[in-house]
mmCIF file of C-alpha atoms in Angstrom:
data_model
loop_
_atom_site.group_PDB
_atom_site.id
_atom_site.type_symbol
_atom_site.label_atom_id
_atom_site.label_comp_id
_atom_site.label_asym_id
_atom_site.label_seq_id
_atom_site.Cartn_x
_atom_site.Cartn_y
_atom_site.Cartn_z
ATOM 1 C CA MET A 1 -24.869 -24.571 -40.465
ATOM 2 C CA PRO A 2 -27.007 -27.337 -41.985
ATOM 3 C CA ILE A 3 -28.851 -24.866 -44.243
ATOM 4 C CA ILE A 4 -27.009 -24.405 -47.540
ATOM 5 C CA VAL A 5 -27.686 -21.437 -49.809
ATOM 6 C CA ASN A 6 -27.571 -22.502 -53.448
ATOM 7 C CA LEU A 7 -27.861 -19.013 -54.821
ATOM 8 C CA ASP A 8 -24.726 -19.327 -56.955
ATOM 9 C CA VAL A 9 -26.095 -22.529 -58.539
ATOM 10 C CA MET A 10 -29.388 -20.854 -59.458
ATOM 11 C CA MET A 11 -27.591 -17.770 -60.735
ATOM 12 C CA ALA A 12 -25.421 -19.957 -62.949
ATOM 13 C CA LYS A 13 -28.477 -21.823 -64.236
ATOM 14 C CA ARG A 14 -30.211 -18.530 -65.116
ATOM 15 C CA LYS A 15 -26.901 -17.059 -66.363
ATOM 16 C CA MET A 16 -27.374 -14.052 -64.145
ATOM 17 C CA SER A 17 -24.547 -12.046 -62.632
ATOM 18 C CA LEU A 18 -24.403 -10.819 -59.051
ATOM 19 C CA ASN A 19 -24.711 -7.204 -60.205
ATOM 20 C CA GLU A 20 -27.760 -7.972 -62.302
ATOM 21 C CA LEU A 21 -29.455 -9.847 -59.456
ATOM 22 C CA SER A 22 -28.569 -7.054 -57.051
ATOM 23 C CA GLU A 23 -30.317 -4.539 -59.302
ATOM 24 C CA LYS A 24 -33.380 -6.735 -59.830
ATOM 25 C CA VAL A 25 -33.808 -7.673 -56.173
ATOM 26 C CA ASP A 26 -32.824 -4.198 -54.950
ATOM 27 C CA ILE A 27 -30.405 -5.302 -52.228
ATOM 28 C CA THR A 28 -26.774 -4.335 -51.901
ATOM 29 C CA LEU A 29 -23.950 -6.375 -53.383
ATOM 30 C CA SER A 30 -22.437 -6.888 -49.939
ATOM 31 C CA ASN A 31 -25.705 -8.351 -48.606
ATOM 32 C CA LEU A 32 -25.994 -10.620 -51.650
ATOM 33 C CA SER A 33 -22.417 -11.686 -51.088
ATOM 34 C CA ILE A 34 -23.191 -12.496 -47.415
ATOM 35 C CA LEU A 35 -26.097 -14.631 -48.618
ATOM 36 C CA LYS A 36 -24.089 -16.314 -51.377
ATOM 37 C CA THR A 37 -21.160 -17.202 -49.157
ATOM 38 C CA GLY A 38 -23.435 -18.700 -46.484
ATOM 39 C CA LYS A 39 -22.508 -16.146 -43.824
ATOM 40 C CA ALA A 40 -26.105 -14.925 -43.442
ATOM 41 C CA LYS A 41 -27.862 -15.813 -40.181
ATOM 42 C CA ALA A 42 -31.366 -15.096 -41.489
ATOM 43 C CA ILE A 43 -33.225 -14.169 -44.637
ATOM 44 C CA ARG A 44 -36.342 -12.042 -44.787
ATOM 45 C CA PHE A 45 -39.391 -13.450 -46.622
ATOM 46 C CA SER A 46 -39.453 -10.252 -48.705
ATOM 47 C CA THR A 47 -35.849 -10.861 -49.847
ATOM 48 C CA LEU A 48 -36.575 -14.511 -50.593
ATOM 49 C CA GLU A 49 -39.690 -13.520 -52.556
ATOM 50 C CA ALA A 50 -37.717 -10.971 -54.594
ATOM 51 C CA ILE A 51 -34.924 -13.470 -55.341
ATOM 52 C CA CYS A 52 -37.424 -16.169 -56.362
ATOM 53 C CA LEU A 53 -39.153 -13.660 -58.655
ATOM 54 C CA ALA A 54 -35.878 -12.542 -60.233
ATOM 55 C CA LEU A 55 -34.548 -16.072 -60.724
ATOM 56 C CA ASN A 56 -37.954 -17.583 -61.508
ATOM 57 C CA CYS A 57 -37.527 -20.381 -58.993
ATOM 58 C CA GLN A 58 -38.892 -21.765 -55.702
ATOM 59 C CA PRO A 59 -37.413 -21.115 -52.214
ATOM 60 C CA GLY A 60 -36.388 -24.782 -52.137
ATOM 61 C CA ASP A 61 -34.173 -24.189 -55.169
ATOM 62 C CA ILE A 62 -32.186 -21.634 -53.190
ATOM 63 C CA LEU A 63 -32.240 -23.117 -49.697
ATOM 64 C CA GLU A 64 -31.374 -26.693 -48.905
ATOM 65 C CA TYR A 65 -31.176 -28.641 -45.642
ATOM 66 C CA VAL A 66 -28.162 -30.923 -45.375
ATOM 67 C CA SER A 67 -27.479 -33.153 -42.373
ATOM 68 C CA GLU A 68 -24.459 -32.179 -40.278
ATOM 69 C CA LYS A 69 -22.938 -35.569 -41.089
ATOM 70 C CA ASP A 70 -23.030 -34.763 -44.803
ATOM 71 C CA PRO A 71 -19.487 -34.403 -46.194
ATOM 72 C CA ARG A 72 -20.648 -31.395 -48.252
ATOM 73 C CA ILE A 73 -20.612 -29.322 -45.060
ATOM 74 C CA PHE A 74 -17.828 -30.726 -42.976
ATOM 75 C CA GLY A 75 -15.700 -32.339 -45.640
ATOM 76 C CA MET B 1 -28.290 11.307 -32.277
ATOM 77 C CA THR B 2 -29.850 14.555 -31.050
ATOM 78 C CA ASN B 3 -27.887 17.697 -30.297
ATOM 79 C CA ARG B 4 -28.921 17.401 -26.659
ATOM 80 C CA THR B 5 -27.479 13.875 -26.262
ATOM 81 C CA ASP B 6 -24.318 14.990 -28.055
ATOM 82 C CA PHE B 7 -24.012 17.914 -25.639
ATOM 83 C CA ILE B 8 -24.585 15.670 -22.581
ATOM 84 C CA ILE B 9 -21.920 13.180 -23.767
ATOM 85 C CA LYS B 10 -19.417 15.999 -24.344
ATOM 86 C CA ALA B 11 -20.219 17.527 -20.945
ATOM 87 C CA LEU B 12 -19.778 14.133 -19.250
ATOM 88 C CA HIS B 13 -16.462 13.735 -21.059
ATOM 89 C CA VAL B 14 -15.215 17.080 -19.744
ATOM 90 C CA VAL B 15 -16.485 16.355 -16.211
ATOM 91 C CA SER B 16 -14.814 12.915 -16.278
ATOM 92 C CA TRP B 17 -11.506 14.499 -17.313
ATOM 93 C CA ILE B 18 -11.774 17.019 -14.445
ATOM 94 C CA ILE B 19 -12.553 14.263 -11.902
ATOM 95 C CA PHE B 20 -9.749 12.061 -13.294
ATOM 96 C CA ILE B 21 -7.204 14.883 -12.973
ATOM 97 C CA GLY B 22 -8.550 15.613 -9.477
ATOM 98 C CA PHE B 23 -8.039 12.022 -8.346
ATOM 99 C CA CYS B 24 -4.577 11.913 -9.944
ATOM 100 C CA ILE B 25 -3.599 15.043 -8.007
ATOM 101 C CA GLN B 26 -5.116 13.565 -4.829
ATOM 102 C CA THR B 27 -3.174 10.299 -5.245
ATOM 103 C CA GLY B 28 0.066 12.108 -6.019
ATOM 104 C CA THR B 29 -0.358 14.446 -3.053
ATOM 105 C CA LEU B 30 -1.151 11.534 -0.714
ATOM 106 C CA VAL B 31 1.951 9.588 -1.793
ATOM 107 C CA PHE B 32 4.158 12.675 -1.559
ATOM 108 C CA ASN B 33 2.765 13.627 1.872
ATOM 109 C CA TYR B 34 3.237 10.074 3.144
ATOM 110 C CA ILE B 35 6.932 10.164 2.209
ATOM 111 C CA PHE B 36 7.204 13.668 3.653
ATOM 112 C CA SER B 37 5.502 12.550 6.889
ATOM 113 C CA LEU B 38 8.176 9.884 7.392
ATOM 114 C CA ILE B 39 10.841 12.602 7.278
ATOM 115 C CA ASN B 40 8.812 15.191 9.192
ATOM 116 C CA PRO B 41 6.265 13.538 11.564
ATOM 117 C CA ALA B 42 4.645 16.926 12.290
ATOM 118 C CA ALA B 43 3.071 16.664 8.812
ATOM 119 C CA THR B 44 0.832 13.812 10.060
ATOM 120 C CA HIS B 45 -1.467 16.444 11.660
ATOM 121 C CA ASN B 46 -2.643 17.613 8.252
ATOM 122 C CA LEU B 47 -1.737 15.191 5.488
ATOM 123 C CA TYR B 48 -4.396 16.104 2.956
ATOM 124 C CA LEU B 49 -7.289 18.540 3.405
ATOM 125 C CA GLY B 50 -7.441 18.028 7.179
ATOM 126 C CA LEU B 51 -6.482 14.334 7.192
ATOM 127 C CA ASN B 52 -5.011 13.853 10.648
ATOM 128 C CA LEU B 53 -3.334 10.495 11.336
ATOM 129 C CA SER B 54 -0.920 11.722 14.005
ATOM 130 C CA GLU B 55 -2.398 9.423 16.704
ATOM 131 C CA LEU B 56 -1.984 6.384 14.470
ATOM 132 C CA TYR B 57 1.565 7.428 13.539
ATOM 133 C CA ARG B 58 2.504 7.702 17.219
ATOM 134 C CA ASP B 59 0.873 4.340 18.011
ATOM 135 C CA ASN B 60 2.296 2.161 15.222
ATOM 136 C CA LYS B 61 4.128 3.174 12.074
ATOM 137 C CA THR B 62 3.322 -0.097 10.284
ATOM 138 C CA THR B 63 -0.413 0.328 10.842
ATOM 139 C CA TYR B 64 -0.088 3.946 9.754
ATOM 140 C CA THR B 65 1.622 2.811 6.534
ATOM 141 C CA LEU B 66 -1.026 0.150 5.962
ATOM 142 C CA LEU B 67 -3.966 2.535 6.404
ATOM 143 C CA PHE B 68 -2.276 5.186 4.316
ATOM 144 C CA SER B 69 -1.603 2.629 1.556
ATOM 145 C CA CYS B 70 -5.308 1.711 1.551
ATOM 146 C CA ILE B 71 -6.298 5.388 1.291
ATOM 147 C CA ALA B 72 -3.820 6.071 -1.535
ATOM 148 C CA PHE B 73 -4.805 2.849 -3.305
ATOM 149 C CA LEU B 74 -8.507 3.778 -3.136
ATOM 150 C CA SER B 75 -7.702 7.170 -4.598
ATOM 151 C CA ALA B 76 -5.609 5.615 -7.393
ATOM 152 C CA MET B 77 -8.366 3.105 -8.179
ATOM 153 C CA LYS B 78 -10.927 5.921 -8.447
ATOM 154 C CA ALA B 79 -8.572 7.744 -10.823
ATOM 155 C CA TYR B 80 -8.301 4.577 -12.954
ATOM 156 C CA LEU B 81 -12.102 4.224 -12.919
ATOM 157 C CA PHE B 82 -12.480 7.702 -14.378
ATOM 158 C CA TYR B 83 -9.747 6.948 -16.918
ATOM 159 C CA LEU B 84 -11.867 3.972 -18.059
ATOM 160 C CA ILE B 85 -14.962 6.195 -18.197
ATOM 161 C CA ILE B 86 -13.045 8.726 -20.329
ATOM 162 C CA MET B 87 -12.019 5.916 -22.690
ATOM 163 C CA LEU B 88 -15.615 4.697 -22.794
ATOM 164 C CA LEU B 89 -17.019 8.134 -23.593
ATOM 165 C CA SER B 90 -14.412 8.804 -26.263
ATOM 166 C CA ARG B 91 -15.023 5.464 -28.010
ATOM 167 C CA LEU B 92 -18.815 5.592 -27.706
ATOM 168 C CA ASP B 93 -20.528 5.908 -31.079
ATOM 169 C CA LEU B 94 -24.238 6.443 -30.491
ATOM 170 C CA LEU B 95 -25.062 5.673 -34.129
ATOM 171 C CA LYS B 96 -23.621 2.162 -33.712
ATOM 172 C CA PRO B 97 -23.087 1.697 -29.979
ATOM 173 C CA PHE B 98 -22.919 -2.089 -29.723
ATOM 174 C CA SER B 99 -19.241 -2.751 -30.318
ATOM 175 C CA LEU B 100 -17.069 -5.339 -28.588
ATOM 176 C CA SER B 101 -14.554 -2.757 -27.345
ATOM 177 C CA THR B 102 -17.348 -0.752 -25.675
ATOM 178 C CA ALA B 103 -18.738 -3.900 -24.029
ATOM 179 C CA GLU B 104 -15.281 -4.811 -22.717
ATOM 180 C CA LEU B 105 -14.831 -1.295 -21.328
ATOM 181 C CA ILE B 106 -18.224 -1.418 -19.577
ATOM 182 C CA SER B 107 -17.259 -4.785 -18.045
ATOM 183 C CA LYS B 108 -13.933 -3.324 -16.894
ATOM 184 C CA VAL B 109 -15.761 -0.333 -15.382
ATOM 185 C CA SER B 110 -18.131 -2.638 -13.467
ATOM 186 C CA TYR B 111 -15.242 -4.730 -12.089
ATOM 187 C CA GLN B 112 -13.295 -1.603 -11.175
ATOM 188 C CA ILE B 113 -16.313 -0.196 -9.292
ATOM 189 C CA LEU B 114 -16.621 -3.530 -7.469
ATOM 190 C CA ASN B 115 -12.900 -3.445 -6.559
ATOM 191 C CA ILE B 116 -13.260 0.071 -5.151
ATOM 192 C CA GLY B 117 -16.292 -1.005 -3.106
ATOM 193 C CA VAL B 118 -14.507 -4.084 -1.711
ATOM 194 C CA VAL B 119 -11.270 -2.238 -0.864
ATOM 195 C CA GLY B 120 -13.359 0.567 0.667
ATOM 196 C CA LEU B 121 -15.225 -1.919 2.875
ATOM 197 C CA ILE B 122 -11.991 -3.631 3.967
ATOM 198 C CA THR B 123 -10.473 -0.249 4.841
ATOM 199 C CA HIS B 124 -13.661 0.667 6.719
ATOM 200 C CA GLN B 125 -13.432 -2.507 8.830
ATOM 201 C CA PHE B 126 -9.739 -1.856 9.436
ATOM 202 C CA ALA B 127 -10.518 1.697 10.623
ATOM 203 C CA LYS B 128 -13.294 0.327 12.893
ATOM 204 C CA ARG B 129 -10.778 -1.970 14.585
ATOM 205 C CA LEU B 130 -8.439 0.970 15.082
ATOM 206 C CA ALA B 131 -11.303 2.981 16.581
ATOM 207 C CA GLN B 132 -12.010 0.109 18.997
ATOM 208 C CA LYS B 133 -8.390 0.369 20.111
ATOM 209 C CA GLY B 134 -9.050 4.023 20.838
ATOM 210 C CA ILE B 135 -7.163 5.456 17.859
ATOM 211 C CA ASN B 136 -8.966 8.325 16.176
ATOM 212 C CA VAL B 137 -8.974 8.054 12.365
ATOM 213 C CA GLN B 138 -12.315 9.838 11.812
ATOM 214 C CA SER B 139 -10.742 12.454 9.562
ATOM 215 C CA ALA B 140 -9.951 9.728 6.990
ATOM 216 C CA GLU B 141 -13.545 8.471 6.770
ATOM 217 C CA ILE B 142 -14.306 10.511 3.639
ATOM 218 C CA PHE B 143 -12.058 8.147 1.680
ATOM 219 C CA TRP B 144 -14.181 5.037 2.284
ATOM 220 C CA ASN B 145 -17.594 6.426 3.277
ATOM 221 C CA ASP B 146 -19.005 5.773 -0.206
ATOM 222 C CA SER B 147 -17.987 2.083 -0.462
ATOM 223 C CA ASP B 148 -21.627 0.862 -0.108
ATOM 224 C CA THR B 149 -22.635 3.097 -2.994
ATOM 225 C CA PHE B 150 -19.813 1.706 -5.111
ATOM 226 C CA LEU B 151 -20.989 -1.865 -4.448
ATOM 227 C CA LEU B 152 -24.531 -0.987 -5.528
ATOM 228 C CA LEU B 153 -23.175 0.827 -8.573
ATOM 229 C CA ALA B 154 -21.033 -2.214 -9.454
ATOM 230 C CA ALA B 155 -24.139 -4.408 -9.534
ATOM 231 C CA VAL B 156 -25.956 -1.936 -11.796
ATOM 232 C CA ALA B 157 -22.927 -1.605 -14.109
ATOM 233 C CA PHE B 158 -22.544 -5.392 -14.277
ATOM 234 C CA VAL B 159 -26.196 -5.875 -15.278
ATOM 235 C CA PHE B 160 -25.782 -3.096 -17.848
ATOM 236 C CA ALA B 161 -22.656 -4.824 -19.246
ATOM 237 C CA GLN B 162 -24.568 -8.097 -19.638
ATOM 238 C CA ILE B 163 -27.458 -6.339 -21.413
ATOM 239 C CA PHE B 164 -24.901 -4.626 -23.644
ATOM 240 C CA ARG B 165 -23.383 -7.990 -24.603
ATOM 241 C CA LYS B 166 -26.849 -9.223 -25.565
ATOM 242 C CA GLY B 167 -27.232 -6.049 -27.617
ATOM 243 C CA ILE B 168 -24.046 -6.901 -29.538
ATOM 244 C CA GLU B 169 -25.406 -10.361 -30.332
ATOM 245 C CA LEU B 170 -28.676 -8.856 -31.581
ATOM 246 C CA GLN B 171 -26.850 -6.284 -33.687
ATOM 247 C CA ASN B 172 -24.618 -8.955 -35.225
ATOM 248 C CA GLU B 173 -27.676 -11.038 -36.053
ATOM 249 C CA ASN B 174 -29.382 -8.002 -37.534
ATOM 250 C CA ASP B 175 -26.287 -7.181 -39.619
ATOM 251 C CA LEU B 176 -26.278 -10.724 -41.008
ATOM 252 C CA THR B 177 -29.975 -10.735 -41.870
ATOM 253 C CA VAL B 178 -30.432 -10.240 -45.595
#
């Protein structure tokens, strides 16, 4: 999918663990893992808002559009 | 899931088992009586619950075998249909109903109903031809009388199977929405 989730990058920048984020955002670890690994098909605005609040960032810092021709997606 | 729905599902399960066993017995009896009728032709007067194919037997043994095969095959297919329904009811989880195995079973059920309807119609046409020749096979009509109903049911089951597949897609999407 051309939408890349950079959650792990933002978490590393803020030095926040998955458990900590899970507690702050109040979503399960498995759902966070789905989001982090790029398996998610959709993200609710409420979830995005909570993540942005916890990581003190903008939605654009977490989500990124990359063209299908970009080697970052298809190697 | 309410207690009432749970009760209805369990009742349907029991009823399906009873019908399945009934059709198995019917198929077994038909096959046994066919073999017996070849040894003792007098048995053709009452093969199964008043099924009288003595005229056909006297006229042509091959046609008799063919019609009897159709009747036994229809009975066996109905038994298999109820076996599929039993499987469907035992695997059905009303808390999370949209699973791939359930969808596949519903598709199989719809195709099986269609097969029964088609074989029933073919047998009906075959019996009509025999009647035109003056051979009385009216006593066997109960075996294919419901073929129109099965065709209609097949269409309904097929539409239901397609809707169910869409339901699986929606559930998958919902499961992957964070």
